[in-house]
mmCIF file of C-alpha atoms and ligand atoms in Angstrom:
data_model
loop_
_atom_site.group_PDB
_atom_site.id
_atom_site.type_symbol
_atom_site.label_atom_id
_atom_site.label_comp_id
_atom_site.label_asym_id
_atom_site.label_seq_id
_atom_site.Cartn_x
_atom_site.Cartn_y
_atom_site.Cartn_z
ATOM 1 C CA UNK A 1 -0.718 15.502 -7.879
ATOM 2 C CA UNK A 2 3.215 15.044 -8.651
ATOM 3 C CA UNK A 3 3.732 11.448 -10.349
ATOM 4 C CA UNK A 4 6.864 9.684 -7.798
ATOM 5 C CA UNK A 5 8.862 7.218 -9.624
ATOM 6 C CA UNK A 6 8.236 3.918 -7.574
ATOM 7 C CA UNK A 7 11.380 2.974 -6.302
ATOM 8 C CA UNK A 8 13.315 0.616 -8.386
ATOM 9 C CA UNK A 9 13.335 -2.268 -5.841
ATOM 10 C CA UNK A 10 9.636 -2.161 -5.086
ATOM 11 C CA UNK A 11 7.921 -5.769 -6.135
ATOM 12 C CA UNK A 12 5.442 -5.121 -8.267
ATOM 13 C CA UNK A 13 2.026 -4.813 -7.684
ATOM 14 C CA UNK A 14 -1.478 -6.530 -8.428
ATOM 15 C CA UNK A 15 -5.086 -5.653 -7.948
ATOM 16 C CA UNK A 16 -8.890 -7.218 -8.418
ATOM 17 C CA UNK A 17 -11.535 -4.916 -8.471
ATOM 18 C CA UNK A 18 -14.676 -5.907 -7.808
ATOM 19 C CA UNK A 19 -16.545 -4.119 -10.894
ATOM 20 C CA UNK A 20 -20.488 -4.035 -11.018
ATOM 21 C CA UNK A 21 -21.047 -2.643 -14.674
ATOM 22 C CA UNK A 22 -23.542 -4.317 -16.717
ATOM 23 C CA UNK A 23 -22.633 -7.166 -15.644
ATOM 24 C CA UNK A 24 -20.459 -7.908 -12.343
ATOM 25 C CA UNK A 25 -17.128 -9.172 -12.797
ATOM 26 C CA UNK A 26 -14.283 -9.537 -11.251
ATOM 27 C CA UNK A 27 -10.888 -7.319 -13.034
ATOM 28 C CA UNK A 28 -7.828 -9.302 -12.316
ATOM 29 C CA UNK A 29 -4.750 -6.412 -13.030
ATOM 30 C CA UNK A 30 -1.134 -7.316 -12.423
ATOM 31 C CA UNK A 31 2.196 -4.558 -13.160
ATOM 32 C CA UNK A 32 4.208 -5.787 -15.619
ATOM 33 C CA UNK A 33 6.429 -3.132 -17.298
ATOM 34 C CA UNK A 34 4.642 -0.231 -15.997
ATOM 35 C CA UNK A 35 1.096 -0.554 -16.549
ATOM 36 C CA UNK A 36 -1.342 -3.130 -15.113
ATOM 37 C CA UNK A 37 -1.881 -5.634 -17.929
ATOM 38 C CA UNK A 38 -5.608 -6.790 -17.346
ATOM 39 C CA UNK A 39 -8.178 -9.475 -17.344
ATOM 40 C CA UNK A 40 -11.668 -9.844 -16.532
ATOM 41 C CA UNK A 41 -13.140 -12.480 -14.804
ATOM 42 C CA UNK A 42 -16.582 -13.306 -14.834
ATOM 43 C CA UNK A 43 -16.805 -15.344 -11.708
ATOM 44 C CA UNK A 44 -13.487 -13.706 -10.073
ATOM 45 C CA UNK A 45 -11.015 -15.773 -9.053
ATOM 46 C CA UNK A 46 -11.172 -19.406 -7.077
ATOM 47 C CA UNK A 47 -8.760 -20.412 -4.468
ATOM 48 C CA UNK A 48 -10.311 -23.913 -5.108
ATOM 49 C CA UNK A 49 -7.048 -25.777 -7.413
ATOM 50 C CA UNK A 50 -9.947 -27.963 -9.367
ATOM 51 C CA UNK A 51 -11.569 -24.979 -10.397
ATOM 52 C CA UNK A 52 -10.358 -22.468 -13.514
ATOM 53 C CA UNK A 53 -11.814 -19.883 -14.100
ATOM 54 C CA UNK A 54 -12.215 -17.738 -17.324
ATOM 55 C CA UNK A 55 -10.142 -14.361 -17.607
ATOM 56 C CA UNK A 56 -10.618 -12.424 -21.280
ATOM 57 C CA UNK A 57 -7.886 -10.425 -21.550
ATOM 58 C CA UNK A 58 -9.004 -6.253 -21.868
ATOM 59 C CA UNK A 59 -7.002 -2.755 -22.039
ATOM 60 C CA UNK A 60 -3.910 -2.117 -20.308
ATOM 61 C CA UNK A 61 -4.683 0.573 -17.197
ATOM 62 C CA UNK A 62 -2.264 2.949 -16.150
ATOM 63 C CA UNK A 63 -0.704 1.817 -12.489
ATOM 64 C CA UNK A 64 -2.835 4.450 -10.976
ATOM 65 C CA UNK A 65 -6.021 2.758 -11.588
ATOM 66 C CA UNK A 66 -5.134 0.266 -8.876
ATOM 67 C CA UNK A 67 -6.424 2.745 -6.045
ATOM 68 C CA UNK A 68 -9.806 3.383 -8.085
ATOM 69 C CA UNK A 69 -12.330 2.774 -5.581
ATOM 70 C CA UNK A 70 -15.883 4.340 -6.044
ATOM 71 C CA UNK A 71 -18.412 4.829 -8.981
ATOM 72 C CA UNK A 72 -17.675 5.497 -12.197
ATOM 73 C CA UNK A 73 -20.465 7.833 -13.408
ATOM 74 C CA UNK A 74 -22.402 6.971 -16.686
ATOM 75 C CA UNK A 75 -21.983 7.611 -19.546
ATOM 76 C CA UNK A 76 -18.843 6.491 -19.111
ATOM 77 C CA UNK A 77 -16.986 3.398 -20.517
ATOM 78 C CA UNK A 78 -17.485 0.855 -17.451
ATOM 79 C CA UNK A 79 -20.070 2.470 -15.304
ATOM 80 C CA UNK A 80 -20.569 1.321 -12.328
ATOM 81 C CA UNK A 81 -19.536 0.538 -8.674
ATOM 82 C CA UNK A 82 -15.772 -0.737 -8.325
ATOM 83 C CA UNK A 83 -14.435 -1.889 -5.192
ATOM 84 C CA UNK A 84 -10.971 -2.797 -4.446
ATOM 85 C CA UNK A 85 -11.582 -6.252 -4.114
ATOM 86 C CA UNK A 86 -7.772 -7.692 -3.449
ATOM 87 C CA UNK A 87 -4.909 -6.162 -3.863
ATOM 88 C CA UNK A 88 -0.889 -6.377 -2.813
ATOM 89 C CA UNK A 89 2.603 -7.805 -4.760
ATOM 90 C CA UNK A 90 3.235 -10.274 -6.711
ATOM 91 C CA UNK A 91 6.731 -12.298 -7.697
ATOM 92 C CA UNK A 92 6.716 -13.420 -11.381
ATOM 93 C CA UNK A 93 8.205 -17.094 -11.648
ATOM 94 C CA UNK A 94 9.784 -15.560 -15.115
ATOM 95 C CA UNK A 95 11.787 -18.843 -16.314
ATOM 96 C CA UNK A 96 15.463 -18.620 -17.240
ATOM 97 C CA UNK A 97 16.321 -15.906 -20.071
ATOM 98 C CA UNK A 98 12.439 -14.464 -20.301
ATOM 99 C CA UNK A 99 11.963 -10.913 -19.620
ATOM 100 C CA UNK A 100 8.735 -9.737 -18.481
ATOM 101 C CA UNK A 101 7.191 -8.910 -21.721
ATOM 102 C CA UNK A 102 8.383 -12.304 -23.355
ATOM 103 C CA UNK A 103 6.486 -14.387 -20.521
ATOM 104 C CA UNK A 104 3.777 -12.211 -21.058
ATOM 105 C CA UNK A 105 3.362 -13.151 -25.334
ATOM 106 C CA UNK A 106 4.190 -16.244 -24.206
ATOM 107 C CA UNK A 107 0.797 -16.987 -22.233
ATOM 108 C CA UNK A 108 1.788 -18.597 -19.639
ATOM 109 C CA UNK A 109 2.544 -16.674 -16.680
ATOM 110 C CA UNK A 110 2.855 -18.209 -12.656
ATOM 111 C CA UNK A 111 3.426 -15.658 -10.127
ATOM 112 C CA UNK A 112 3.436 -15.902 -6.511
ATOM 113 C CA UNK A 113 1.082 -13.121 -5.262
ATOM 114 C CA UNK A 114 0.494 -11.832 -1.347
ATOM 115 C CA UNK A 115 -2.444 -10.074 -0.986
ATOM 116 C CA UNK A 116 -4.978 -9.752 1.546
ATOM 117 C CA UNK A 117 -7.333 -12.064 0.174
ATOM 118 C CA UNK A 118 -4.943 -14.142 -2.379
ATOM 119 C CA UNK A 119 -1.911 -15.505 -1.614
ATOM 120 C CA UNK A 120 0.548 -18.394 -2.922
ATOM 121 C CA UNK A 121 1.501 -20.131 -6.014
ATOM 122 C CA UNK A 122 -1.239 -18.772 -9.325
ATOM 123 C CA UNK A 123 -0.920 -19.802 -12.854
ATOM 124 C CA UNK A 124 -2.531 -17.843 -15.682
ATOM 125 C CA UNK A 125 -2.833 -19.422 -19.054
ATOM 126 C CA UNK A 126 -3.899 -18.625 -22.615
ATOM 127 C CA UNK A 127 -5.915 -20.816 -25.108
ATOM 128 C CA UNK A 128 -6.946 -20.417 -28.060
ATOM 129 C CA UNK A 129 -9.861 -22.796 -29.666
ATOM 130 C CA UNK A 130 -10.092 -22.607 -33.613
ATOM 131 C CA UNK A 131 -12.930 -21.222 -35.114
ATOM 132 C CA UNK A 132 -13.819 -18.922 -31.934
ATOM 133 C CA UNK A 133 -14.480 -15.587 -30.837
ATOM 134 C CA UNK A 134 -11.169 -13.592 -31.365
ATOM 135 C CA UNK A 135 -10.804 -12.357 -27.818
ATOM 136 C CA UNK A 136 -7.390 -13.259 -25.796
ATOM 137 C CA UNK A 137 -9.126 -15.762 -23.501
ATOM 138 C CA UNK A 138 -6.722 -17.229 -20.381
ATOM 139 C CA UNK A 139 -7.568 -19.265 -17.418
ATOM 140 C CA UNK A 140 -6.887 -18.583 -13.997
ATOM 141 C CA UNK A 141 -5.974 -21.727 -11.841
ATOM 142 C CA UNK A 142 -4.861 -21.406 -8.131
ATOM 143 C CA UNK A 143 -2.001 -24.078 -7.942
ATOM 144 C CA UNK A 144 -2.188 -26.651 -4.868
ATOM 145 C CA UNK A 145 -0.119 -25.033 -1.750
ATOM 146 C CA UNK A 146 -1.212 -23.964 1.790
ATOM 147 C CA UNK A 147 -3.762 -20.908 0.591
ATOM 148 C CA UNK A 148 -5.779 -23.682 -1.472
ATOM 149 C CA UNK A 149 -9.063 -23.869 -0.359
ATOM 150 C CA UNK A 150 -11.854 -26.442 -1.420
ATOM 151 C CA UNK A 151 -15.042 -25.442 -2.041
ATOM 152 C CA UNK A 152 -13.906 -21.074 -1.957
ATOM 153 C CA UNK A 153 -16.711 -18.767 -2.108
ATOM 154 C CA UNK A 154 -15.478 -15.175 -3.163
ATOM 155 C CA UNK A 155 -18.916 -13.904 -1.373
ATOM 156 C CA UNK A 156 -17.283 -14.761 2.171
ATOM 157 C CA UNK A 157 -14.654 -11.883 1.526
ATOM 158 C CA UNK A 158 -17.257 -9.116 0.159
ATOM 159 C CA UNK A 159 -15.105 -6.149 1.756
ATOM 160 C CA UNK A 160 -12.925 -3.745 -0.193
ATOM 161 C CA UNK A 161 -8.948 -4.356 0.615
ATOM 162 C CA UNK A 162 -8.007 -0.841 0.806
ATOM 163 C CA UNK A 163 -10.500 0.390 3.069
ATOM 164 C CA UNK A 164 -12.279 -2.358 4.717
ATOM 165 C CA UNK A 165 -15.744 -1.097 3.419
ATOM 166 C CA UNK A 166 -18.910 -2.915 1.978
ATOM 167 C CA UNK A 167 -19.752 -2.365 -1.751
ATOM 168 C CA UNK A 168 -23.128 -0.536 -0.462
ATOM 169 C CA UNK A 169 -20.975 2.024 2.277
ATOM 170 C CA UNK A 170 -18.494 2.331 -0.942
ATOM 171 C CA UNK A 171 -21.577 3.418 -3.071
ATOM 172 C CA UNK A 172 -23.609 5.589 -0.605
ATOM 173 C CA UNK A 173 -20.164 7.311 0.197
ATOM 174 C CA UNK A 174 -18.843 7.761 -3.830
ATOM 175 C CA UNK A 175 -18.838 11.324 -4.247
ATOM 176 C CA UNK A 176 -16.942 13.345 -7.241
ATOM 177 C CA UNK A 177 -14.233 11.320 -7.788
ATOM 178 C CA UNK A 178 -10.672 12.563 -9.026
ATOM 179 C CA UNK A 179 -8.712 10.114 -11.242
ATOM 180 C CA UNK A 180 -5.412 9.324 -9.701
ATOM 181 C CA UNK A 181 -2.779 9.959 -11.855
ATOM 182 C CA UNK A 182 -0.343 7.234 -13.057
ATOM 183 C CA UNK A 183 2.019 7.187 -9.925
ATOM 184 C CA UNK A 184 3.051 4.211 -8.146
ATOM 185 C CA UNK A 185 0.058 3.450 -5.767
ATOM 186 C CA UNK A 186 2.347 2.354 -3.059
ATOM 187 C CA UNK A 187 3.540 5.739 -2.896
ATOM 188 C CA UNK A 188 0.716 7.970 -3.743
ATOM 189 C CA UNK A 189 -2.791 6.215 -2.383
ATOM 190 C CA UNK A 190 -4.216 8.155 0.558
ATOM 191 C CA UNK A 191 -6.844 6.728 2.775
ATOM 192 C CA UNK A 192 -10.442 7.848 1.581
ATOM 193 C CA UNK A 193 -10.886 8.785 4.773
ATOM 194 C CA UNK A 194 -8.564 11.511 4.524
ATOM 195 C CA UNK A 195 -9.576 13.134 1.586
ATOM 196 C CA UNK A 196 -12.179 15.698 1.659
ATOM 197 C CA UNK A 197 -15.393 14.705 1.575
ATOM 198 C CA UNK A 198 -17.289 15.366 -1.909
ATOM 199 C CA UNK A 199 -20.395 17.048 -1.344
ATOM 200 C CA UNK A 200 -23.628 15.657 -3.173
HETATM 201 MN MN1 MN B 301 -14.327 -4.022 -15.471
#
C-alpha cells in the first residue's frame, strides 16, 4: 500500500478502540503531530460530566492503527479482540501561543471531538500524586454541553464505528489480518467488506 500524505487542511483525527486483552479496556487515541498519542481507559469513556474516568497514558501508534479492527493473534503484545469503538475529528482548544506539542507536556488538553458516538466539549487532564506508581495517569471528563448524558452506559453503543458490527461478528469474521501502514486513515481505510476474505 502507497502511504498518501493527508491533506494539509484535514482536522485531525481520533479513535477508541474497544480492546479485549487481558483485561478489557477502552484505548482513547487522538492525532497530534502525526501519530495518535494514546491512553487507556479502564472503564472507557463517560458522557456523564460528574463522572472522570482514569486514562494511563501508553505508546504512541502510528496514524494507521486507527483502522485496526480485528484480532490481534497471540503471542503478540496486546492480544486480543479490538473493535473500533468511536472514532471521527477532533478540534484542539490549543490556548493562545501553544503549539500542539506544548499543550500536550502541558497536561491539560480540551478538544471538541465529533464522532459517532462522542461528540462536544472533552477535557483531558494529568495528575500526578507523590509517592505513586510512575505511570502518566490523566482523567477524562466530558464537560457539561448538549451531548452530556446522566447516568451513560458505554454497553448501550456495543457496535464497532467503522463497520457497524458486534464484537462477536468482528471475532468470528477476523481472518489474517494485514497491518495498515501509517497513511492517513481518512484516505486509505477500505470497508472490510471489500477486502478479500481471509480464509481460515
Ligand atoms: Mn489496548
Amino acid at each position: 500500500m502507497t502511504a498518501v500524505p493527508a491533506p494539509p487542511t484535514a482536522p485531525p483525527i481520533f479513535v477508541v478502540q474497544e480492546h479485549w486483552s487481558k483485561q478489557r479496556h477502552f484505548d482513547f487515541r487522538l492525532e497530534i503531530s502525526g501519530r495518535l498519542v494514546s491512553w487507556a481507559l479502564p472503564k472507557g469513556p463517560s458522557l456523564d460530566p460528574s463522572v472522570r474516568r482514569l486514562a494511563v497514558r501508553t505508546m504512541d501508534h502510528p496514524l494507521g492503527y486507527a483502522i485496526f479492527e480485528g484480532v490481534i493473534p497471540a503471542p503478540q503484545y496486546g492480544a486480543g479482540l479490538v473493535v473500533v469503538w468511536d472514532t471521527g475529528t477532533f478540534r484542539p482548544l490549543l490556548p493562545k501561543g501553544l503549539d500542539e506539542e506544548a499543550w500536550l507536556t502541558r497536561g491539560r488538553l480540551k478538544f471538541l471531538l465529533r464522532g459517532q458516538k462522542l461528540h462536544g466539549l472533552w477535557e483531558m487532564v494529568r495528575y500526578r500524586e507523590e509517592g505513586t506508581s510512575e505511570d502518566e495517569d490523566w482523567l477524562l471528563v466530558k464537560h457539561r454541553d448538549r451531548f452530556a448524558r446522566r447516568r451513560f452506559r458505554l454497553e448501550s453503543l456495543p457496535t464497532s464505528a467503522l463497520t457497524g458490527r458486534t464484537p462477536d461478528e468482528i471475532e468470528r469474521s477476523s481472518g489474517k489480518w494485514v497491518m495498515p501502514d501509517h497513511a492517513h486513515p481518512l484516505e486509505t481505510w477500505v470497508a472490510p467488506s471489500a477486502r478479500p476474505v481471509a480464509e481460515g
